[in-house]
Structures are given as C-alpha cells and as structure tokens.
N, C-alpha and C. Protein backbone atom coordinates (compact mmCIF):
# COMPACT_ATOMS: atom_id res chain seq x y z
N UNK A 1 15.71 -32.31 9.03
CA UNK A 1 15.32 -31.10 9.71
C UNK A 1 13.72 -30.53 8.98
N UNK A 2 13.49 -29.84 10.57
CA UNK A 2 12.25 -29.39 10.45
C UNK A 2 12.15 -28.11 9.29
N UNK A 3 10.95 -28.25 8.20
CA UNK A 3 11.76 -26.53 8.07
C UNK A 3 11.16 -25.15 8.73
N UNK A 4 11.42 -24.01 8.54
CA UNK A 4 11.69 -23.64 9.30
C UNK A 4 10.88 -22.38 8.85
N UNK A 5 10.51 -21.25 10.22
CA UNK A 5 9.52 -20.92 9.56
C UNK A 5 9.41 -19.71 8.00
N UNK A 6 8.50 -19.88 7.91
CA UNK A 6 8.51 -18.80 6.18
C UNK A 6 9.28 -19.81 5.39
N UNK A 7 9.32 -20.79 5.35
CA UNK A 7 11.10 -21.64 4.68
C UNK A 7 9.74 -21.50 2.97
N UNK A 8 8.52 -21.58 3.34
CA UNK A 8 7.69 -21.99 1.61
C UNK A 8 6.75 -20.25 1.84
N UNK A 9 6.84 -19.49 2.59
CA UNK A 9 6.81 -18.64 1.85
C UNK A 9 7.26 -17.22 1.09
N UNK A 10 7.55 -17.48 -0.32
CA UNK A 10 7.91 -16.14 -0.74
C UNK A 10 7.45 -14.31 -0.20
N UNK A 11 8.88 -14.23 0.05
CA UNK A 11 8.32 -12.97 0.56
C UNK A 11 10.06 -12.32 0.77
N UNK A 12 9.52 -11.29 0.83
CA UNK A 12 11.39 -10.41 1.25
C UNK A 12 10.99 -10.01 3.17
N UNK A 13 12.38 -10.49 3.35
CA UNK A 13 12.67 -9.95 5.23
C UNK A 13 12.60 -8.53 5.44
N UNK A 14 11.16 -8.61 5.82
CA UNK A 14 11.29 -7.25 6.81
C UNK A 14 10.76 -7.60 7.95
N UNK A 15 9.82 -6.17 8.91
CA UNK A 15 9.47 -6.53 10.62
C UNK A 15 7.63 -6.91 10.10
N UNK A 16 7.41 -7.30 9.76
CA UNK A 16 6.02 -7.77 10.19
C UNK A 16 4.79 -7.84 10.59
N UNK A 17 5.70 -7.59 11.95
CA UNK A 17 4.68 -7.79 13.02
C UNK A 17 4.28 -6.18 13.26
N UNK A 18 4.88 -5.50 12.61
CA UNK A 18 3.53 -4.03 12.89
C UNK A 18 2.25 -4.28 12.88
N UNK A 19 1.82 -5.08 11.53
CA UNK A 19 0.37 -5.26 10.21
C UNK A 19 0.01 -5.94 11.80
N UNK A 20 -1.54 -5.42 12.81
CA UNK A 20 -2.73 -5.99 13.32
C UNK A 20 -3.45 -6.92 12.05
N UNK A 21 -3.55 -8.00 12.57
CA UNK A 21 -4.70 -9.03 12.11
C UNK A 21 -5.88 -7.96 11.50
N UNK A 22 -6.39 -8.17 10.91
CA UNK A 22 -7.70 -8.29 9.52
C UNK A 22 -8.72 -8.90 10.10
N UNK A 23 -10.08 -9.08 10.26
CA UNK A 23 -11.06 -9.14 10.79
C UNK A 23 -11.43 -9.89 9.21
N UNK A 24 -12.47 -10.57 9.47
CA UNK A 24 -12.64 -11.93 8.11
C UNK A 24 -13.34 -10.74 7.14
N UNK A 25 -14.13 -9.57 7.32
CA UNK A 25 -14.38 -8.96 5.70
C UNK A 25 -14.15 -7.70 5.80
N UNK A 26 -12.07 -7.82 6.82
CA UNK A 26 -11.80 -6.84 6.31
C UNK A 26 -10.23 -6.72 4.85
N UNK A 27 -9.61 -5.54 4.37
CA UNK A 27 -8.57 -5.80 3.79
C UNK A 27 -7.78 -4.25 3.88
N UNK A 28 -7.06 -3.98 3.48
CA UNK A 28 -5.92 -2.79 4.05
C UNK A 28 -5.81 -1.83 2.71
N UNK A 29 -5.67 -0.57 3.02
CA UNK A 29 -5.60 0.35 2.22
C UNK A 29 -4.76 1.26 2.03
N UNK A 30 -4.44 1.64 1.27
CA UNK A 30 -3.00 2.36 0.87
C UNK A 30 -3.30 3.93 0.47
N UNK A 31 -2.35 4.92 1.35
CA UNK A 31 -2.52 6.78 1.02
C UNK A 31 -0.96 6.76 0.22
N UNK A 32 -0.72 7.61 -0.85
CA UNK A 32 0.84 7.92 -1.43
C UNK A 32 1.17 9.50 -0.90
N UNK A 33 2.04 9.38 0.34
CA UNK A 33 1.83 10.69 0.57
C UNK A 33 2.50 11.47 -0.50
N UNK A 34 2.33 12.36 -0.27
CA UNK A 34 3.19 13.91 -1.95
C UNK A 34 4.57 13.80 -1.99
N UNK A 35 5.18 13.93 -2.54
CA UNK A 35 6.50 14.45 -2.32
C UNK A 35 7.01 15.97 -1.88
N UNK A 36 7.98 15.49 -0.27
CA UNK A 36 7.93 17.20 -0.33
C UNK A 36 8.09 18.16 -1.01
N UNK A 37 7.94 19.31 -0.50
CA UNK A 37 7.73 20.02 -1.22
C UNK A 37 9.86 20.87 -2.65
N UNK A 38 10.13 20.06 -2.07
CA UNK A 38 11.29 20.91 -2.13
C UNK A 38 10.93 20.08 -3.08
N UNK A 39 11.26 18.13 -4.11
CA UNK A 39 11.42 17.90 -4.88
C UNK A 39 9.10 18.47 -6.18
N UNK A 40 9.16 19.06 -5.47
CA UNK A 40 7.21 19.28 -5.75
C UNK A 40 7.40 19.24 -7.39
N UNK A 41 8.36 20.70 -7.74
CA UNK A 41 8.59 20.61 -9.05
C UNK A 41 9.19 19.70 -10.09
N UNK A 42 9.83 18.67 -9.71
CA UNK A 42 10.62 17.41 -10.19
C UNK A 42 9.60 16.90 -11.87
N UNK A 43 10.10 17.10 -12.95
CA UNK A 43 9.68 16.97 -14.00
C UNK A 43 9.00 15.54 -14.58
N UNK A 44 9.13 14.74 -13.38
CA UNK A 44 8.48 13.28 -13.50
C UNK A 44 7.67 12.94 -13.46
N UNK A 45 7.40 12.63 -15.38
CA UNK A 45 5.56 11.92 -14.96
C UNK A 45 5.79 10.32 -15.00
N UNK A 46 4.54 9.83 -15.03
CA UNK A 46 4.82 8.35 -15.64
C UNK A 46 5.21 8.60 -16.88
N UNK A 47 5.26 9.00 -17.99
CA UNK A 47 5.32 8.91 -18.67
C UNK A 47 6.65 9.10 -19.33
N UNK A 48 7.57 9.91 -18.54
CA UNK A 48 9.00 10.61 -18.46
C UNK A 48 9.75 9.51 -17.72
N UNK A 49 9.63 9.09 -16.59
CA UNK A 49 9.88 8.45 -15.20
C UNK A 49 11.02 7.16 -15.73
N UNK A 50 11.96 7.14 -15.68
CA UNK A 50 13.15 6.54 -16.00
C UNK A 50 12.90 5.18 -15.13
N UNK A 51 13.94 4.72 -14.93
CA UNK A 51 14.00 3.80 -14.00
C UNK A 51 15.49 3.98 -12.93
N UNK A 52 16.45 4.89 -13.28
CA UNK A 52 16.84 5.87 -12.62
C UNK A 52 15.96 6.27 -11.43
N UNK A 53 14.73 7.11 -11.82
CA UNK A 53 14.86 8.34 -11.80
C UNK A 53 13.95 7.58 -10.01
N UNK A 54 13.21 6.32 -9.99
CA UNK A 54 12.34 6.09 -8.29
C UNK A 54 14.12 5.82 -7.41
N UNK A 55 15.25 5.93 -7.59
CA UNK A 55 15.60 6.10 -6.67
C UNK A 55 16.41 7.01 -7.03
N UNK A 56 16.82 7.81 -7.30
CA UNK A 56 17.25 9.33 -7.04
C UNK A 56 16.27 10.08 -6.20
N UNK A 57 14.73 10.04 -6.15
CA UNK A 57 13.45 10.64 -5.71
C UNK A 57 13.79 9.86 -4.13
N UNK A 58 12.74 11.55 -3.41
CA UNK A 58 13.60 10.42 -1.67
C UNK A 58 12.24 9.75 -1.85
N UNK A 59 12.79 8.23 -0.81
CA UNK A 59 11.95 6.92 -0.72
C UNK A 59 9.62 7.23 -1.09
N UNK A 60 8.91 6.24 -0.91
CA UNK A 60 8.10 6.65 -0.65
C UNK A 60 7.51 6.66 -0.21
N UNK A 61 6.86 7.62 0.75
CA UNK A 61 6.21 7.26 2.56
C UNK A 61 4.42 6.98 2.42
N UNK A 62 4.20 5.87 2.50
CA UNK A 62 2.28 5.56 2.59
C UNK A 62 2.15 4.81 4.35
N UNK A 63 0.84 5.47 4.11
CA UNK A 63 0.26 5.57 5.67
C UNK A 63 -1.09 3.59 4.86
N UNK A 64 -1.39 2.73 5.76
CA UNK A 64 -1.83 1.04 5.76
C UNK A 64 -3.08 1.94 6.33
N UNK A 65 -3.96 1.61 5.79
CA UNK A 65 -4.96 1.74 6.82
C UNK A 65 -6.04 0.53 6.78
N UNK A 66 -6.76 -0.16 7.81
CA UNK A 66 -7.93 -1.43 7.11
C UNK A 66 -9.20 -0.59 7.37
N UNK A 67 -9.63 -1.33 6.16
CA UNK A 67 -11.34 -0.81 5.75
C UNK A 67 -11.96 -2.28 5.92
N UNK A 68 -13.52 -1.71 5.59
CA UNK A 68 -14.46 -2.67 5.27
C UNK A 68 -14.52 -3.32 4.23
N UNK A 69 -14.36 -4.61 3.38
CA UNK A 69 -14.58 -4.67 1.65
C UNK A 69 -15.75 -4.60 0.99
N UNK A 70 -17.04 -4.06 2.33
CA UNK A 70 -18.14 -3.65 1.60
C UNK A 70 -17.94 -2.69 1.29
N UNK A 71 -18.31 -2.51 -0.88
CA UNK A 71 -18.16 -0.48 -1.05
C UNK A 71 -19.00 0.57 -0.24
N UNK A 72 -20.30 -0.40 0.81
CA UNK A 72 -19.94 0.74 1.06
C UNK A 72 -20.33 1.35 1.87
N UNK A 73 -18.71 0.64 2.17
CA UNK A 73 -18.29 0.27 4.31
C UNK A 73 -16.65 0.88 3.95
N UNK A 74 -16.00 1.72 2.85
CA UNK A 74 -14.95 1.42 2.18
C UNK A 74 -15.02 2.67 1.06
N UNK A 75 -13.49 3.77 0.91
CA UNK A 75 -13.61 4.27 0.06
C UNK A 75 -13.19 3.87 -1.36
N UNK A 76 -13.60 4.67 -1.87
CA UNK A 76 -13.32 3.89 -4.10
C UNK A 76 -11.67 4.08 -3.18
N UNK A 77 -11.51 3.00 -4.63
CA UNK A 77 -9.65 3.32 -4.27
C UNK A 77 -9.52 2.00 -5.12
N UNK A 78 -7.72 2.22 -6.03
CA UNK A 78 -7.62 1.88 -6.91
C UNK A 78 -6.97 0.30 -6.82
N UNK A 79 -7.19 -0.41 -7.52
CA UNK A 79 -5.53 -1.94 -7.02
C UNK A 79 -4.67 -1.94 -8.72
N UNK A 80 -4.00 -1.65 -8.20
CA UNK A 80 -2.28 -2.02 -9.19
C UNK A 80 -1.74 -3.08 -9.27
N UNK A 81 -1.33 -3.18 -10.18
CA UNK A 81 -1.53 -4.96 -10.83
C UNK A 81 0.23 -4.93 -11.18
N UNK A 82 0.68 -5.87 -10.93
CA UNK A 82 2.16 -5.27 -11.35
C UNK A 82 3.40 -7.56 -11.51
N UNK A 83 4.48 -6.95 -11.95
CA UNK A 83 5.29 -7.64 -11.59
C UNK A 83 5.95 -7.84 -10.38
N UNK A 84 6.42 -8.39 -9.62
CA UNK A 84 6.84 -8.85 -8.60
C UNK A 84 8.40 -8.46 -8.36
N UNK A 85 8.45 -9.46 -10.03
CA UNK A 85 9.78 -9.25 -9.65
C UNK A 85 11.21 -9.93 -9.07
N UNK A 86 12.45 -10.55 -8.64
CA UNK A 86 13.06 -10.83 -7.76
C UNK A 86 13.61 -9.85 -6.68
N UNK A 87 12.88 -10.94 -5.84
CA UNK A 87 12.71 -10.21 -4.51
C UNK A 87 14.33 -10.71 -3.70
N UNK A 88 15.10 -10.82 -4.29
CA UNK A 88 16.60 -9.90 -4.03
C UNK A 88 16.96 -8.90 -4.24
N UNK A 89 16.40 -7.69 -5.22
CA UNK A 89 16.52 -6.22 -5.34
C UNK A 89 15.32 -5.90 -4.81
N UNK A 90 15.44 -5.07 -3.60
CA UNK A 90 14.45 -3.86 -2.45
C UNK A 90 15.45 -3.24 -3.11
N UNK A 91 14.28 -1.66 -2.70
CA UNK A 91 14.62 -0.84 -1.80
C UNK A 91 13.36 -0.85 -0.72
N UNK A 92 13.89 0.93 0.34
CA UNK A 92 12.81 0.76 1.63
C UNK A 92 12.67 2.04 0.90
N UNK A 93 11.11 1.32 1.19
CA UNK A 93 10.07 2.84 1.17
C UNK A 93 9.25 3.05 3.37
N UNK A 94 8.92 4.36 2.97
CA UNK A 94 7.99 4.24 4.55
C UNK A 94 7.94 3.61 4.57
N UNK A 95 6.26 2.70 5.82
CA UNK A 95 5.08 3.13 5.92
C UNK A 95 4.40 2.44 7.10
N UNK A 96 3.74 3.90 6.68
CA UNK A 96 3.66 4.57 8.53
C UNK A 96 1.98 3.35 9.09
N UNK A 97 2.11 2.71 9.70
CA UNK A 97 1.17 1.76 9.88
C UNK A 97 -0.04 2.63 10.87
N UNK A 98 -1.20 2.90 10.89
CA UNK A 98 -2.29 2.98 11.40
C UNK A 98 -3.38 1.94 11.72
N UNK A 99 -2.80 1.91 13.08
CA UNK A 99 -3.95 0.50 13.68
C UNK A 99 -5.88 1.42 14.16
N UNK A 100 -5.83 1.80 12.84
CA UNK A 100 -7.08 1.76 13.26
C UNK A 100 -8.22 1.64 12.09
N UNK A 101 -9.70 1.73 11.51
CA UNK A 101 -10.43 1.62 10.69
C UNK A 101 -10.83 3.03 10.38
N UNK A 102 -10.69 2.73 9.09
CA UNK A 102 -11.20 4.64 8.14
C UNK A 102 -12.57 4.01 8.61
N UNK A 103 -13.69 6.00 9.03
CA UNK A 103 -15.01 4.75 8.96
C UNK A 103 -15.44 6.86 8.07
N UNK A 104 -16.87 5.54 7.05
CA UNK A 104 -17.00 7.45 6.53
C UNK A 104 -17.55 9.14 7.20
N UNK A 105 -16.71 10.15 6.81
CA UNK A 105 -17.43 11.51 7.32
C UNK A 105 -18.62 11.80 6.82
N UNK A 106 -19.08 12.29 7.82
CA UNK A 106 -20.54 13.39 7.93
C UNK A 106 -20.87 13.89 7.34
N UNK A 107 -19.07 15.08 7.47
CA UNK A 107 -18.48 15.99 6.98
C UNK A 107 -17.03 16.62 6.17
N UNK A 108 -18.23 16.11 5.05
CA UNK A 108 -16.06 16.48 3.97
C UNK A 108 -16.15 17.69 3.90
N UNK A 109 -16.50 18.80 4.87
CA UNK A 109 -15.82 19.61 5.06
C UNK A 109 -14.60 20.08 5.50
N UNK A 110 -14.36 18.79 6.39
CA UNK A 110 -13.34 18.22 7.57
C UNK A 110 -12.62 17.44 6.58
N UNK A 111 -12.74 16.25 5.99
CA UNK A 111 -11.95 15.28 5.31
C UNK A 111 -12.61 15.74 3.74
N UNK A 112 -11.79 16.53 1.90
CA UNK A 112 -12.79 15.72 1.33
C UNK A 112 -12.61 14.62 0.67
N UNK A 113 -12.42 13.81 1.19
CA UNK A 113 -12.12 12.07 0.60
C UNK A 113 -13.66 11.82 1.19
N UNK A 114 -14.07 11.98 2.20
CA UNK A 114 -15.12 11.99 2.47
C UNK A 114 -14.66 10.20 4.22
N UNK A 115 -13.97 10.55 4.52
CA UNK A 115 -12.78 9.15 4.84
C UNK A 115 -12.46 9.83 6.02
N UNK A 116 -12.30 9.21 7.42
CA UNK A 116 -11.60 9.47 8.14
C UNK A 116 -10.96 8.75 9.69
N UNK A 117 -10.41 8.58 9.78
CA UNK A 117 -10.39 8.59 11.24
C UNK A 117 -11.40 8.02 12.60
N UNK A 118 -11.88 7.67 13.10
CA UNK A 118 -13.03 7.54 14.59
C UNK A 118 -12.56 8.34 15.26
N UNK A 119 -13.06 8.95 15.66
CA UNK A 119 -12.95 10.72 16.58
C UNK A 119 -12.58 9.83 18.35
N UNK A 120 -12.79 8.41 18.42
CA UNK A 120 -12.62 7.90 19.52
C UNK A 120 -10.79 6.91 19.56
N UNK A 121 -10.21 7.38 18.27
CA UNK A 121 -8.58 6.62 17.68
C UNK A 121 -8.22 7.61 18.25
N UNK A 122 -8.08 8.62 18.51
CA UNK A 122 -7.95 10.28 19.04
C UNK A 122 -6.73 10.41 20.19
N UNK A 123 -5.88 10.43 20.10
CA UNK A 123 -4.47 10.12 19.64
C UNK A 123 -5.07 8.31 18.68
N UNK A 124 -4.62 8.48 17.91
CA UNK A 124 -4.67 6.80 17.32
C UNK A 124 -3.21 6.65 17.12
N UNK A 125 -3.45 4.69 17.64
CA UNK A 125 -2.14 4.45 17.57
C UNK A 125 -1.67 4.38 16.13
N UNK A 126 0.18 4.58 16.02
CA UNK A 126 0.39 4.91 14.59
C UNK A 126 2.18 4.54 15.09
N UNK A 127 2.64 4.08 13.94
CA UNK A 127 4.02 2.63 14.27
C UNK A 127 4.79 2.80 13.04
N UNK A 128 5.61 3.96 12.91
CA UNK A 128 6.54 4.25 11.32
C UNK A 128 7.75 3.31 11.45
N UNK A 129 7.57 2.53 10.83
CA UNK A 129 8.54 1.63 9.50
C UNK A 129 9.14 2.27 8.25
N UNK A 130 10.64 2.55 8.49
CA UNK A 130 11.19 3.80 7.29
C UNK A 130 11.41 3.14 6.67
N UNK A 131 12.26 1.86 6.71
CA UNK A 131 13.67 0.62 6.08
C UNK A 131 12.89 -0.79 4.84
N UNK A 132 10.78 0.27 5.65
CA UNK A 132 10.77 -1.49 5.11
C UNK A 132 10.57 -1.53 3.45
N UNK A 133 11.00 -2.38 2.42
CA UNK A 133 11.77 -3.16 1.23
C UNK A 133 10.57 -3.54 0.33
N UNK A 134 10.19 -3.49 -0.76
CA UNK A 134 9.57 -3.81 -1.87
C UNK A 134 10.95 -3.85 -2.47
N UNK A 135 9.73 -4.55 -3.65
CA UNK A 135 11.24 -5.05 -5.00
C UNK A 135 10.67 -3.84 -5.67
N UNK A 136 11.75 -3.64 -6.48
CA UNK A 136 12.53 -2.35 -7.76
C UNK A 136 11.03 -1.99 -8.43
N UNK A 137 10.02 -3.41 -9.00
CA UNK A 137 8.63 -2.83 -9.86
C UNK A 137 8.30 -2.50 -8.77
N UNK A 138 7.89 -2.98 -7.47
CA UNK A 138 6.68 -1.35 -7.12
C UNK A 138 7.12 -0.27 -6.66
N UNK A 139 8.64 -0.03 -5.86
CA UNK A 139 8.77 1.42 -5.91
C UNK A 139 8.74 2.01 -7.19
N UNK A 140 8.94 1.49 -8.28
CA UNK A 140 8.74 2.34 -9.23
C UNK A 140 7.60 2.17 -10.31
N UNK A 141 6.72 1.29 -9.94
CA UNK A 141 5.24 2.33 -9.96
C UNK A 141 4.56 3.06 -8.57
N UNK A 142 4.91 3.00 -7.19
CA UNK A 142 4.63 3.94 -6.39
C UNK A 142 4.96 5.56 -6.94
N UNK A 143 6.62 4.76 -7.27
CA UNK A 143 7.02 6.43 -7.37
C UNK A 143 6.09 7.49 -8.46
N UNK A 144 6.10 6.47 -9.78
CA UNK A 144 4.93 7.05 -10.85
C UNK A 144 3.90 7.09 -10.65
N UNK A 145 2.85 5.94 -9.55
CA UNK A 145 1.23 6.21 -9.29
C UNK A 145 2.03 7.82 -8.62
N UNK A 146 2.75 8.14 -7.95
CA UNK A 146 2.67 9.81 -6.72
C UNK A 146 2.95 10.73 -7.77
N UNK A 147 3.98 10.94 -9.19
CA UNK A 147 4.35 11.44 -9.64
C UNK A 147 3.08 11.83 -10.92
N UNK A 148 1.60 11.34 -11.00
CA UNK A 148 1.12 11.14 -11.70
C UNK A 148 0.40 12.89 -11.67
N UNK A 149 0.53 13.74 -12.84
CA UNK A 149 -0.59 14.73 -12.79
C UNK A 149 -1.92 15.36 -11.78
N UNK A 150 -2.20 13.75 -11.80
CA UNK A 150 -4.47 13.47 -11.75
C UNK A 150 -3.73 12.96 -9.94
N UNK A 151 -2.43 12.98 -9.39
CA UNK A 151 -2.39 11.98 -8.09
C UNK A 151 -3.26 13.11 -7.18
N UNK A 152 -3.87 12.45 -6.24
CA UNK A 152 -4.64 13.35 -4.93
C UNK A 152 -3.31 12.44 -3.88
N UNK A 153 -3.08 12.96 -2.65
CA UNK A 153 -2.98 12.38 -1.63
C UNK A 153 -4.81 11.86 -0.71
N UNK A 154 -5.23 12.17 -1.11
CA UNK A 154 -7.41 11.32 -0.44
C UNK A 154 -6.57 10.77 -0.63
N UNK A 155 -6.30 9.71 -2.11
CA UNK A 155 -6.28 8.66 -2.83
C UNK A 155 -6.04 7.35 -2.13
N UNK A 156 -7.07 5.99 -2.64
CA UNK A 156 -6.77 5.09 -1.96
C UNK A 156 -6.02 3.53 -3.10
N UNK A 157 -4.92 3.34 -2.43
CA UNK A 157 -4.05 2.16 -3.07
C UNK A 157 -4.18 0.74 -3.11
N UNK A 158 -4.22 -0.16 -3.21
CA UNK A 158 -4.60 -1.58 -2.93
C UNK A 158 -3.15 -2.72 -4.05
N UNK A 159 -2.08 -2.85 -2.79
CA UNK A 159 -1.36 -3.22 -3.82
C UNK A 159 -1.49 -4.63 -3.23
N UNK A 160 -1.03 -5.98 -3.19
CA UNK A 160 -0.46 -7.63 -2.35
C UNK A 160 0.30 -7.12 -2.29
N UNK A 161 1.75 -6.51 -2.33
CA UNK A 161 2.58 -6.79 -1.39
C UNK A 161 2.83 -6.13 0.61
N UNK A 162 1.72 -4.49 0.28
CA UNK A 162 2.38 -3.96 0.77
C UNK A 162 0.55 -4.37 2.44
N UNK A 163 -0.27 -4.77 1.18
CA UNK A 163 -1.49 -4.22 1.80
C UNK A 163 -2.25 -5.75 2.33
N UNK A 164 -0.58 -7.04 2.50
CA UNK A 164 -1.69 -7.60 2.71
C UNK A 164 0.50 -8.73 3.39
N UNK A 165 -0.46 -8.82 4.64
CA UNK A 165 0.83 -9.25 5.54
C UNK A 165 1.62 -10.72 5.12
N UNK A 166 2.48 -10.30 4.12
CA UNK A 166 2.58 -11.74 4.14
C UNK A 166 3.74 -13.08 4.70
N UNK A 167 3.98 -12.77 6.38
CA UNK A 167 4.70 -13.16 7.03
C UNK A 167 3.71 -14.26 7.75
N UNK A 168 2.59 -14.34 6.78
CA UNK A 168 1.40 -14.68 8.14
C UNK A 168 0.97 -15.51 7.10
N UNK A 169 0.62 -16.42 6.92
CA UNK A 169 0.36 -17.58 5.67
C UNK A 169 -1.21 -17.36 5.93
N UNK A 170 -1.88 -17.87 6.58
CA UNK A 170 -3.05 -17.39 7.47
C UNK A 170 -3.32 -16.36 6.69
N UNK A 171 -2.88 -15.82 6.95
CA UNK A 171 -4.17 -14.13 5.73
C UNK A 171 -3.31 -14.07 4.47
N UNK A 172 -2.50 -13.98 4.61
CA UNK A 172 -1.92 -14.39 2.42
C UNK A 172 -3.17 -15.42 1.87
N UNK A 173 -3.24 -16.83 2.26
CA UNK A 173 -4.13 -17.21 2.07
C UNK A 173 -5.35 -16.61 1.99
N UNK A 174 -6.03 -15.85 2.97
CA UNK A 174 -7.08 -15.33 3.57
C UNK A 174 -7.81 -14.82 1.57
N UNK A 175 -6.42 -13.39 2.10
CA UNK A 175 -6.59 -12.14 0.93
C UNK A 175 -6.28 -12.66 -0.54
N UNK A 176 -5.96 -13.52 -0.75
CA UNK A 176 -5.80 -14.44 -2.13
C UNK A 176 -7.29 -14.56 -2.35
N UNK A 177 -7.39 -15.23 -1.55
CA UNK A 177 -8.79 -16.03 -1.69
C UNK A 177 -10.03 -14.53 -2.25
N UNK A 178 -9.82 -13.56 -1.50
CA UNK A 178 -10.44 -12.50 -1.37
C UNK A 178 -9.89 -11.52 -3.23
N UNK A 179 -8.65 -12.27 -3.71
CA UNK A 179 -8.66 -10.79 -5.29
C UNK A 179 -9.29 -10.27 -5.59
N UNK A 180 -10.26 -11.76 -6.20
CA UNK A 180 -11.54 -11.03 -7.06
C UNK A 180 -11.87 -10.59 -7.01
N UNK A 181 -12.49 -9.53 -5.70
CA UNK A 181 -13.61 -8.86 -5.13
C UNK A 181 -12.71 -7.95 -5.06
N UNK A 182 -11.57 -8.22 -4.25
CA UNK A 182 -10.60 -6.70 -3.95
C UNK A 182 -11.10 -6.07 -6.13
N UNK A 183 -10.34 -6.82 -7.07
CA UNK A 183 -10.21 -5.93 -8.35
C UNK A 183 -11.59 -5.69 -8.44
N UNK A 184 -12.49 -6.60 -8.75
CA UNK A 184 -13.87 -6.39 -9.10
C UNK A 184 -14.50 -5.49 -8.31
N UNK A 185 -14.32 -4.68 -6.95
CA UNK A 185 -14.62 -3.46 -5.47
C UNK A 185 -14.02 -2.46 -6.37
N UNK A 186 -12.91 -2.94 -6.87
CA UNK A 186 -11.66 -1.40 -6.93
C UNK A 186 -12.65 -0.73 -7.45
N UNK A 187 -12.06 1.10 -8.03
CA UNK A 187 -13.52 1.76 -8.96
C UNK A 187 -11.92 2.10 -9.95
N UNK A 188 -10.72 1.33 -10.33
CA UNK A 188 -9.47 1.71 -11.11
C UNK A 188 -9.00 0.49 -10.82
N UNK A 189 -8.63 -0.31 -12.67
CA UNK A 189 -6.68 -1.11 -11.75
C UNK A 189 -6.38 -0.37 -12.87
N UNK A 190 -4.86 -0.25 -12.34
CA UNK A 190 -3.22 0.29 -13.13
C UNK A 190 -3.07 -1.10 -13.09
N UNK A 191 -2.25 -0.76 -14.56
CA UNK A 191 -1.26 -1.80 -15.13
C UNK A 191 -0.84 -1.08 -15.29
N UNK A 192 0.79 -1.78 -14.60
CA UNK A 192 2.17 -0.95 -14.03
C UNK A 192 2.82 -1.75 -15.18
N UNK A 193 3.37 -1.71 -16.07
CA UNK A 193 4.59 -2.09 -17.16
C UNK A 193 6.09 -2.56 -17.21
N UNK A 194 6.10 -1.34 -16.09
CA UNK A 194 7.55 -1.43 -16.39
C UNK A 194 7.63 0.26 -16.97
N UNK A 195 8.64 1.40 -16.92
CA UNK A 195 9.17 2.32 -16.77
C UNK A 195 9.50 2.83 -18.29
N UNK A 196 9.49 1.82 -19.42
CA UNK A 196 9.28 2.14 -20.20
C UNK A 196 8.23 1.36 -20.97
C-alpha cells in the first residue's frame, strides 16, 4: 500500500492551502494583534500567566507576511523557540494571511515600524482562517508574548509552526536549512519554557 500524502510529515491537520509559495530568499514573519479593548486590563503578564489563563482569553490573532531574509530587506524580528509538545492536543488561533511582501517605508510617520505593504497591493489579498490549530505550548507562548508589558503590535515574530508551511515538504526542508540564518538574523531570541 503506497504511503498517504503527509504520512511521514509530523504536522497538525490544518488548511495549509492558504499559504502562498515563498521565494528562495524569503521567510514569513507574523505580527500578533493586541487583545480586544475589553480584555486589555487583564492582569496576566508573562510571569503571572497560568496554564489555564491562555484558554480563557480570546484566541490569539496574528497576521503572516512574506519578507526577504537579508537584514537590509526585512524588519527586525524576534525568533521564538519552544517545544512543540503533543500534536494531538491543540487550540485554535486566528491567522490572517496577507499575500503581499512587506517593504520598508520611506515615511516613518505613516507606519511607526517603518514597514508596510506596497501601495500596488491595495487592496491587498487577505485570507482569514479562524480555527487554525497550534499546540498548547505555542498557544501559551503567544498569549504570554502578547501579555508582556513591553509588547507592541508592530513587533514581528518568527516561529516555525506558523511561519513555515508544515504541509509542504519541499518548503519545510528548505526553510529548516535556513533556520541558522533566521536565528542569527533575529534581533532577539525568546525561549518559552512554559508558564511555570
């Protein structure tokens, strides 16, 4: 009996068809959206968040962008390292796929982060997936990252489970080969050891 598609790919069942192909010198970065205003006074911080806190807060919403890997062609970003955990135990997040490459802005008053979508992509393609499943560990890490007092919505983050199309073996293999460059090129590496 021939192997089924993805039989040898360790991944979570999700709709990966929303990922657009990456160029050879591209990676994806994500931005986490702030908590809705009603929850913005939540006392949770990375030091006080518990295992149950992230399951009672609204699901994380994040946007995925394509960027060039060379430092002069992409915004500064934080690389997130964590243990995937059990792939059978997942929680849903919302992923907004922005099918356009970020470009450096010449007008920093327009976008304080200095990076925006090119004018030619307005209105740019946007696909929203509301029930994109991630492991419990990644969900907790994203909640803690968002709860950090220094969190800014214009920060970029790289995490393998979301920034790599886990259903595309060729992309996975190539992006894994770039991981040393990705971590070396990050402004900061955050290591999630768990909520304790």
